[in-house]
Amino acid sequence: MEKPILFPCNLSSIPQGYSTFVTSAGIKDRSLDVGIVVSEKTASAAALFTQNRIVGNPILVGRKHMKKGKLKAIIVNSKNANVLSGSDGYENTVQLCEFLASKLNCRPEEILPCSTGVIGRPLPVQKILKAIDSLPASLQNPPQFDNFARATMTTDTVPKYTSRKVGNASIVATAKGSGMIEPNMATMLSYFFTDAEIESQILKEMLTRVAEKTFHCLSVDSDTSTSDTVAIMANGMAGKVDLQEFEESLCSMATDLTKMLAYDGEGATKLFQVHIQNAPSFQEARAVGKSIINSPLVKTAIYQGDPNWGRIFMAIGKTGFSFIEADKVKILWGNPPKEYRDTEEELASLSAYLKENAILDLTVDLKAGKEKATVYGCDLTEEYVRINAYYTT
Amino acid sequence: MEKPILFPCNLSSIPQGYSTFVTSAGIKDRSLDVGIVVSEKTASAAALFTQNRIVGNPILVGRKHMKKGKLKAIIVNSKNANVLSGSDGYENTVQLCEFLASKLNCRPEEILPCSTGVIGRPLPVQKILKAIDSLPASLQNPPQFDNFARATMTTDTVPKYTSRKVGNASIVATAKGSGMIEPNMATMLSYFFTDAEIESQILKEMLTRVAEKTFHCLSVDSDTSTSDTVAIMANGMAGKVDLQEFEESLCSMATDLTKMLAYDGEGATKLFQVHIQNAPSFQEARAVGKSIINSPLVKTAIYQGDPNWGRIFMAIGKTGFSFIEADKVKILWGNPPKEYRDTEEELASLSAYLKENAILDLTVDLKAGKEKATVYGCDLTEEYVRINAYYTT
């Protein structure tokens, strides 16, 4: 079955005062590998970074630069993560920020640098400096956020972006990620750009709450990137907005991107949405959901429609939470949710449901509280193995 | 490359007073699916069970039966785990124990029942009762532990057993397990039979210590079985032994079985031994090791010899332990350990090492303490996906 296109991206609403630059610096090949977004006015900004203890040089630099909550630009390169990349790795990122700042006439601290790709190779920083030497003249306006999203891709098969209107303001968001994806108090590479006027501390709080319910509920493969970054820039050119409405839009956009990321997981043919209900807390609900979407036995079963629902119970039980009682737990499939468990006919129906749908919904009722969470994953296929058995070579 | 045979099993030393019975009850097909080991004299015994919150009916019954630390026999069926198997599931296990006890002229509490296989199907208990109706006349003596090991197999490709001599006593041990294998304070199905004289409390303490350093350091797929059981019977017919020597033999046997289980992991072509050195504690060393052997990105890289060592650092860092410092951590491959990291030549050598060996050794020096642990895993292959995408159907 050809993988259906589930998520058309849209750019119907573009924030004011942003321009973009996208190119191939030839880091690995001739595909797009450098993307820059610049704001006309210095923007309020916030960012979350990976909680992996081993991080890329751009994370080390980015954490410092975000302290003042102000950004003029974000620069991303793909094909090389600048992680464990030798003694020059940190200096390369610093140099990149200084060069771009000189071009944009801002302070280096107003640049957020990001790199994604292979770990452990020196960053060919000269190639990137050369590729962006034509700035600022070559900045594109109107901005091309779709191409920016494309420049950030690694093993992604499609660029991921979306937009919303909030009062007079607009928001565009992009994301990239396909493997090494289990955000854990941080996220993959994702960026929000808006012309709303919001101060950086509020942006940080919003972003933290939104990530908790969206990106942190995602896992493609249980692995956590050393480069994960999610950031937001708000240049204020459209004035103030209703903050609650704005946060709801952020959350809705982040949910869309999370689904796109799961569905574009390496080798994935299915988006797997697991809804945990009636847990003692959101955190425990999410942990049960994560255990299900990270189980290789569950992931392989849903791939080919094996109605092996016992593996779902196994994954629930292996969390070890004492509130889990086998006799109480209910698992239901589809939308609306339905139980398929006992007869051969039910198993055949479950198998057909798993085989015939690109979006799979599983609802787990723990009957152990009042909280809930939804997590997003995908299946595990032979293609996943092939992609990752030959990635650097 | 054909998978080399790394672990020849041996039964050079058989404990006194045991007999076996092995048959096909036709639970799923005509392969061996029922195995029984009976001790002439009631034995001191101990067992550890899975820490999954959702467990099979044999675990519920077995936990009760082990309270007195006495066993006459162990009965195992494969092809059906008797987990979440309907309202009769528990009664079926009770009935099986009562029937076998009547045949062996012992109390039902002296039987340890175990089931392994598909979750969620009613156990065809009548078939098993019929198959063992010829007992005790049909018990085999000398015992056939190799066939007993065979009867416990599910997706295992080879039976797993080993033996040792300790003073005048002998020990035989068997194990089964190939998928749904991450023992977590318990283990897969594994049994030790000895004619040494040791009381059950000492056996329990020994078994707990031994499992901690062996079976609990194993993961094939990060999933934890609902049926995991490790048990030991000591019938005393060979008299007392040196306890330290005995425990060392248990540990050595459990290490052998752990390696066999990892190498026979579903779809695996390689045994992956990860030695963590200089950690603050054994538990943290093991957790770092487990993070490496459970990472799908690491598992796919070692499968085809992709020298993508950055993924090892990612897996170390994602544990989040604050003692991990990227600049200090060293990763070394092979035996003796060697660093391959920077040049194209080194990467080519690493790729060759990964491709050409069926046993891969990785040494991680955390430079953060004095404790160590070795964990055992395997690669992730297309065959793993195929085995598990079609398991019940």
JSON list of C-alpha atoms in Angstrom, two decimals, chain A residues 31 61 162 216 231 265 299:
[
{"chain": "A", "resi": 31, "resn": "SER", "atom": "CA", "xyz": [20.43, 19.21, -1.48]},
{"chain": "A", "resi": 61, "resn": "VAL", "atom": "CA", "xyz": [25.95, 28.22, 22.31]},
{"chain": "A", "resi": 162, "resn": "THR", "atom": "CA", "xyz": [1.67, 24.97, 9.24]},
{"chain": "A", "resi": 216, "resn": "HIS", "atom": "CA", "xyz": [6.89, 15.43, 24.62]},
{"chain": "A", "resi": 231, "resn": "ALA", "atom": "CA", "xyz": [12.09, 27.93, 19.61]},
{"chain": "A", "resi": 265, "resn": "GLY", "atom": "CA", "xyz": [9.00, 8.53, 11.32]},
{"chain": "A", "resi": 299, "resn": "LYS", "atom": "CA", "xyz": [5.14, -1.48, 16.72]}
]
